[in-house]
Coordinates of C-alpha atoms in Angstrom, one line a residue:
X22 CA -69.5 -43.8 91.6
X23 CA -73.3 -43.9 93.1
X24 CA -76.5 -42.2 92.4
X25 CA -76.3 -41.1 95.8
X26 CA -75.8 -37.7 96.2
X27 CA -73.5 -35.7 97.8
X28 CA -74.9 -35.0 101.5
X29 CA -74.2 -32.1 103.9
X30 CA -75.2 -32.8 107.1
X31 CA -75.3 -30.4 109.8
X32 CA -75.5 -31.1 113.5
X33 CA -77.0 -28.1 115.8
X34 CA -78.6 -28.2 119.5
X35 CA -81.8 -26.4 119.1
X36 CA -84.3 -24.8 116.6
X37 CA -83.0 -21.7 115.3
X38 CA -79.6 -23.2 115.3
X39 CA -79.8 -24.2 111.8
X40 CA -80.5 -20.8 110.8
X41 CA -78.1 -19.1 112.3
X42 CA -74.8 -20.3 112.0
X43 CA -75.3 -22.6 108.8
X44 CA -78.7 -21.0 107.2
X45 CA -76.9 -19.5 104.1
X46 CA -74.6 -23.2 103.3
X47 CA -77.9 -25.2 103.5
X48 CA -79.8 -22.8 101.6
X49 CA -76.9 -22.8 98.7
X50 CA -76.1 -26.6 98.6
X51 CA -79.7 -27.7 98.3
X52 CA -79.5 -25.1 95.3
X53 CA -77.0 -26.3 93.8
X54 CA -78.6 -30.1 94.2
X55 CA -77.1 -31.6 97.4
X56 CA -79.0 -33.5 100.2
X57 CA -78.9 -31.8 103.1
X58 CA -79.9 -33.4 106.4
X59 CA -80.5 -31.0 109.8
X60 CA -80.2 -33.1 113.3
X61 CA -81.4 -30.9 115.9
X62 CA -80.5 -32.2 119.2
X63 CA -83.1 -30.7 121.9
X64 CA -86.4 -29.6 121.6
X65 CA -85.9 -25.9 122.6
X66 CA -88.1 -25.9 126.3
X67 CA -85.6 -23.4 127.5
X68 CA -86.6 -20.7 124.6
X69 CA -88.9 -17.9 125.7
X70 CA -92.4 -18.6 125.7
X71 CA -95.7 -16.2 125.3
X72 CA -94.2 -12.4 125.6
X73 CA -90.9 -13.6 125.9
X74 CA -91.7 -15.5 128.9
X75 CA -88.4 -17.3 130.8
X76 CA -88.1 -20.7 131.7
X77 CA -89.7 -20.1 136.0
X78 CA -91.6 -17.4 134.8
X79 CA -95.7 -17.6 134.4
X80 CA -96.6 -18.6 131.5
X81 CA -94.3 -20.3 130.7
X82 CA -95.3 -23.9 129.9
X83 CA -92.2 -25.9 128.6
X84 CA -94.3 -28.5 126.7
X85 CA -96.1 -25.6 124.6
X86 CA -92.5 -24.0 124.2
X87 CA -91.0 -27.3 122.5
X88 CA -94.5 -27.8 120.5
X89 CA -94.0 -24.2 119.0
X90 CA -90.1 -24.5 118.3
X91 CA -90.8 -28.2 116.6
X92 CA -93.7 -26.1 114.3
X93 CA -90.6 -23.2 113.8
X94 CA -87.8 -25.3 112.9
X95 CA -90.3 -27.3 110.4
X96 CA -90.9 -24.1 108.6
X97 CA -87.4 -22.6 108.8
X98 CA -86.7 -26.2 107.0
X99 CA -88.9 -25.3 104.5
X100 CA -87.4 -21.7 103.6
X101 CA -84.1 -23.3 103.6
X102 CA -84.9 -26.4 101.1
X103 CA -83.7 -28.9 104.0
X104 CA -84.0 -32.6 102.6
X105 CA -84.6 -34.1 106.0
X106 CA -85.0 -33.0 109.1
X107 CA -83.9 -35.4 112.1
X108 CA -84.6 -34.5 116.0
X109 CA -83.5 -36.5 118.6
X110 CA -85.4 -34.7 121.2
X111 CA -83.1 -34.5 124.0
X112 CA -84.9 -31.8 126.8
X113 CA -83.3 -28.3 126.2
X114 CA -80.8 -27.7 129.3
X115 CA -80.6 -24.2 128.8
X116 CA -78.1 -21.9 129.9
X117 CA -74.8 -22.7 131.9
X118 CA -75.7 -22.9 135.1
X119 CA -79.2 -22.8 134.7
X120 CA -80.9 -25.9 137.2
X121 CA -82.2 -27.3 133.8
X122 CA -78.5 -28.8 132.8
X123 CA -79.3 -30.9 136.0
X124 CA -82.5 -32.1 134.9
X125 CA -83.2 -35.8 134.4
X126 CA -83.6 -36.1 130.5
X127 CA -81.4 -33.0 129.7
X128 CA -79.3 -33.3 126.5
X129 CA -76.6 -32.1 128.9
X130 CA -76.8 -34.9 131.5
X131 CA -77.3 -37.5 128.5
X132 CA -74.5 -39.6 128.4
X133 CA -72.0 -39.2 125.2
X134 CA -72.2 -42.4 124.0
X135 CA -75.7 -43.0 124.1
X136 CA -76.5 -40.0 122.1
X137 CA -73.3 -40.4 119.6
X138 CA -75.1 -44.0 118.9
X139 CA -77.9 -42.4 117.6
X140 CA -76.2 -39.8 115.8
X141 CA -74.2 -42.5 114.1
X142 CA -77.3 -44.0 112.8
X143 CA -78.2 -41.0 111.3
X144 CA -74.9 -41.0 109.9
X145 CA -74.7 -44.8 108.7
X146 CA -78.0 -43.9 107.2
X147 CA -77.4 -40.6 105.0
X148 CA -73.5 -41.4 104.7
X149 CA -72.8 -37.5 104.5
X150 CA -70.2 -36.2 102.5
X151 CA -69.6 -33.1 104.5
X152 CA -70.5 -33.1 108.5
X153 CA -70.9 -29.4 110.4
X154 CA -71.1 -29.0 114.1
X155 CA -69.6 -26.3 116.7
X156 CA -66.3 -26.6 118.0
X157 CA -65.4 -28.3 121.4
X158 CA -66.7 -24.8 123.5
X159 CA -69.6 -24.9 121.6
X160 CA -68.6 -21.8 120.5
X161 CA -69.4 -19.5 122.7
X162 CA -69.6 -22.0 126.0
X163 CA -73.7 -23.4 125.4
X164 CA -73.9 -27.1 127.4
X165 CA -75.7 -28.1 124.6
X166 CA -73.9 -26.5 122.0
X167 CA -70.8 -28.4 123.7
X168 CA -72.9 -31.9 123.9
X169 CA -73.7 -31.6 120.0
X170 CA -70.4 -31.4 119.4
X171 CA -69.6 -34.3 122.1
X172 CA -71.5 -36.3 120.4
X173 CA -70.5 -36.0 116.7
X174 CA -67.4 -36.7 116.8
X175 CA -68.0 -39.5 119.3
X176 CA -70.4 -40.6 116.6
X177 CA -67.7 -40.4 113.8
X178 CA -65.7 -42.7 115.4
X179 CA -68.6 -45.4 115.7
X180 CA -68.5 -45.4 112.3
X181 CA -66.1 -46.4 108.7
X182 CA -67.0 -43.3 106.9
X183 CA -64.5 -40.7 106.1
X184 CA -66.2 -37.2 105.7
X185 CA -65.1 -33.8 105.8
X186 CA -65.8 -32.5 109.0
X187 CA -65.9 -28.9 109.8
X188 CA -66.4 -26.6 112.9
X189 CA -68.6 -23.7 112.6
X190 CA -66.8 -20.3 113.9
X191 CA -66.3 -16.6 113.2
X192 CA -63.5 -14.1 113.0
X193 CA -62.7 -11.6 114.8
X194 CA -62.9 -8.8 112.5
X195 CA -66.3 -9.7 112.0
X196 CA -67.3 -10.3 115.9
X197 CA -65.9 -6.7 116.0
X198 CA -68.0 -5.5 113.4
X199 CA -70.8 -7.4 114.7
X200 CA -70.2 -5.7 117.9
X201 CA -70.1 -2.2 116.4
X202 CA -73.6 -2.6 114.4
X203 CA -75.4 -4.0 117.4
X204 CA -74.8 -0.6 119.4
X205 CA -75.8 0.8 116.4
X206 CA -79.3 -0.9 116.4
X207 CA -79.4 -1.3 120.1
X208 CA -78.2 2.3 120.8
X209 CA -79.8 1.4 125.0
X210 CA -77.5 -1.3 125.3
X211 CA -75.5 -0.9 127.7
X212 CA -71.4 -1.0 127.6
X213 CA -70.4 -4.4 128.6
X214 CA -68.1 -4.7 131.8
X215 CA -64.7 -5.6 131.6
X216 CA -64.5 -9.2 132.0
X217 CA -67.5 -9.9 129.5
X218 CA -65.5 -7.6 126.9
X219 CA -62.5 -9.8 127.4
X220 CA -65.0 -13.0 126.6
X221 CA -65.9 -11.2 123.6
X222 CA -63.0 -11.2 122.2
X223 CA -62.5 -14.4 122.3
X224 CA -65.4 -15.7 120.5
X225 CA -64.5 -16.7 117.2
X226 CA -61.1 -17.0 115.7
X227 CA -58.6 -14.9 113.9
X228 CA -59.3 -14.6 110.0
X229 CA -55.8 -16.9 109.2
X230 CA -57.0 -20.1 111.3
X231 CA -59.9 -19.6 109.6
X232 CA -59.5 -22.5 106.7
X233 CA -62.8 -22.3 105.1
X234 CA -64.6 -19.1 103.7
X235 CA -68.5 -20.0 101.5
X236 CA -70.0 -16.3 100.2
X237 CA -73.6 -17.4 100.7
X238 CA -74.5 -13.8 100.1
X239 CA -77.2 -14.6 97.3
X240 CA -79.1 -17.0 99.6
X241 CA -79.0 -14.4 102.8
X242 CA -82.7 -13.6 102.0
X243 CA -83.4 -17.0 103.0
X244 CA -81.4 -17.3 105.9
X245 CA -83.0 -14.1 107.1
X246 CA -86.8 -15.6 106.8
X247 CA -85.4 -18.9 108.3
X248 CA -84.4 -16.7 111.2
X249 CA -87.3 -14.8 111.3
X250 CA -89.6 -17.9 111.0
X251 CA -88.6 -18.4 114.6
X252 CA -90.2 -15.3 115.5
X253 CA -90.8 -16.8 119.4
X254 CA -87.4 -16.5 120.3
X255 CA -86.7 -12.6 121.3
X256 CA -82.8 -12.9 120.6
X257 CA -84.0 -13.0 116.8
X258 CA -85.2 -9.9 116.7
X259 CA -82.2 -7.9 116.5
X260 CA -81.0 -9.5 113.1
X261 CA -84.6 -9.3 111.8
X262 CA -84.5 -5.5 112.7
X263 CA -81.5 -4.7 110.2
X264 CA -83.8 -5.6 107.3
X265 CA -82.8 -8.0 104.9
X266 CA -79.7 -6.0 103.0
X267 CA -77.9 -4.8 106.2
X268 CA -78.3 -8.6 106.9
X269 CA -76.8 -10.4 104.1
X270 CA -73.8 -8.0 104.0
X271 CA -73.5 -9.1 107.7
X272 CA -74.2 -12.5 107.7
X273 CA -73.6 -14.0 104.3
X274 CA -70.2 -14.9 104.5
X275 CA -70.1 -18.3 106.6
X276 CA -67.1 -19.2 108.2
X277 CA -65.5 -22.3 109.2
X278 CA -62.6 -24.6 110.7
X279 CA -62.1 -27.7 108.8
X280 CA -60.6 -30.7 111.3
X281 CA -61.2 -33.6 109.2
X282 CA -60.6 -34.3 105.7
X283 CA -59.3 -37.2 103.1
X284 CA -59.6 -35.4 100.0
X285 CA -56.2 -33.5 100.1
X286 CA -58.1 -29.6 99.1
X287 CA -56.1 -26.8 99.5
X288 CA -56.9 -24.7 101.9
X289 CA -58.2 -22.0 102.8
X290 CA -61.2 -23.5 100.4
X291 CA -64.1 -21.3 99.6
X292 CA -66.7 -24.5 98.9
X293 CA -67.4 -27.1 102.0
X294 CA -67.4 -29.4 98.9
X295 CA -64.1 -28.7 97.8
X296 CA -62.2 -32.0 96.4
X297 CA -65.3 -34.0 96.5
X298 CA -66.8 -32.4 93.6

């Protein structure tokens, strides 16, 4: 046994990441005493700028973008109770396809091993119990989201440690519900075509591969002002319009795959902790 304690850390691509997909975990381990450690891979250029300004667009000024994301994800840290917050600062390569995943610099166009070898110092560093990234899609296709997880478990294997390693995801009877209450809230959005709907529903997994179920539900008030301290980014606004209850009985369940593990825990496990603890 060591004084150290036991560390969560979670590996996302930009600010508002954290919040997101892992808000509600990071919120309730840091309650209930762990370290928790946030690597954020990009700086978030590609978010909108002033008015919701696009990456090409005027007004749009990439540096100020990644200034005000960095000041976001700070204070989204601080709602959450992060213990440390680690950016590598790889440029945002936005969407697939966009001409920024061709950009000199991108996180995209970063080779995997350079950026797994800084990861791994990271990890070598905080020697986390418990690592959280997406899963090899990124989960729903992002090139960064897809690097992040490149690079994690590249960085893994650099190293002797042995943690439980999970893959963030959702099921599908929630992407449905999901699907349902954004018409609700969006009632001028259209019908998506075909193909996208096909996408759709395969986002996510269905609820029996899912190994690993944490009710975060008393900490979804944090998540929500983690979320809504990124109040740049316009694809926020639809969570932050379903007030905070309609949020937490949406979003405080967190959901996901575990792919590594030494500690022998049943499964499915409803603590990301289970067997260490």
């Amino acid at each position: 046994m060591t004084d150290r304690p036991l560390t969560l850390m979670a590996v996302h691509a930009h600010p508002d990441d954290e919040a997101t997909g892992t808000g509600g975990v990071l919120a309730r381990y840091a309650a209930e005493g762990m370290r928790t450690v946030l690597v954020t891979c990009t700086d978030g250029r590609c978010g909108d700028g002033p008015g919701g300004s696009k990456p090409g667009d005027p007004g749009h000024d990439p540096e100020a973008v990644a200034l005000m994301r960095r000041q976001e994800l700070e204070a989204s840290c601080d709602v959450l109770k992060i213990s440390h917050l680690e950016t590598l600062d790889y440029a945002d390569s936005g969407m697939m396809g966009w001409p920024s995943n061709d950009a000199p610099g991108s996180f995209w166009q970063t080779p995997v091993a350079e950026g797994a070898a800084r990861l791994a110092e990271l990890m070598r560093h905080y020697r986390p119990d418990v690592v959280v990234t997406y899963d090899e899609n990124g989960f729903y296709g992002h090139p960064d989201h897809i690097q992040a997880h490149r690079i994690t478990m590249a960085a893994l294997e650099m190293t002797d440690l042995a943690p439980k390693v999970y893959w963030t995801t959702m099921p599908r009877s929630a992407m449905r519900r999901f699907g349902e209450i954004m018409r609700e809230f969006a009632e001028d959005m259209p019908e998506p075509d075909p193909a996208e709907a096909a996408a759709l529903a395969e986002i996510g997994l269905p609820d029996d591969e899912i190994t690993t179920w944490v009710d975060t539900t008393p900490f979804s008030g944090q998540k929500f002002d983690a979320l809504a301290a990124h109040a740049s980014q316009g694809e926020n606004i639809f969570f932050l319009r379903m007030g905070k209850e309609r949020f937490g009985a949406l979003m405080g369940m967190e959901t996901f795959v575990r792919v590594k593990d030494t500690t022998g825990a049943s499964v499915p496990e409803n603590d990301l902790f289970a067997g260490l603890r």
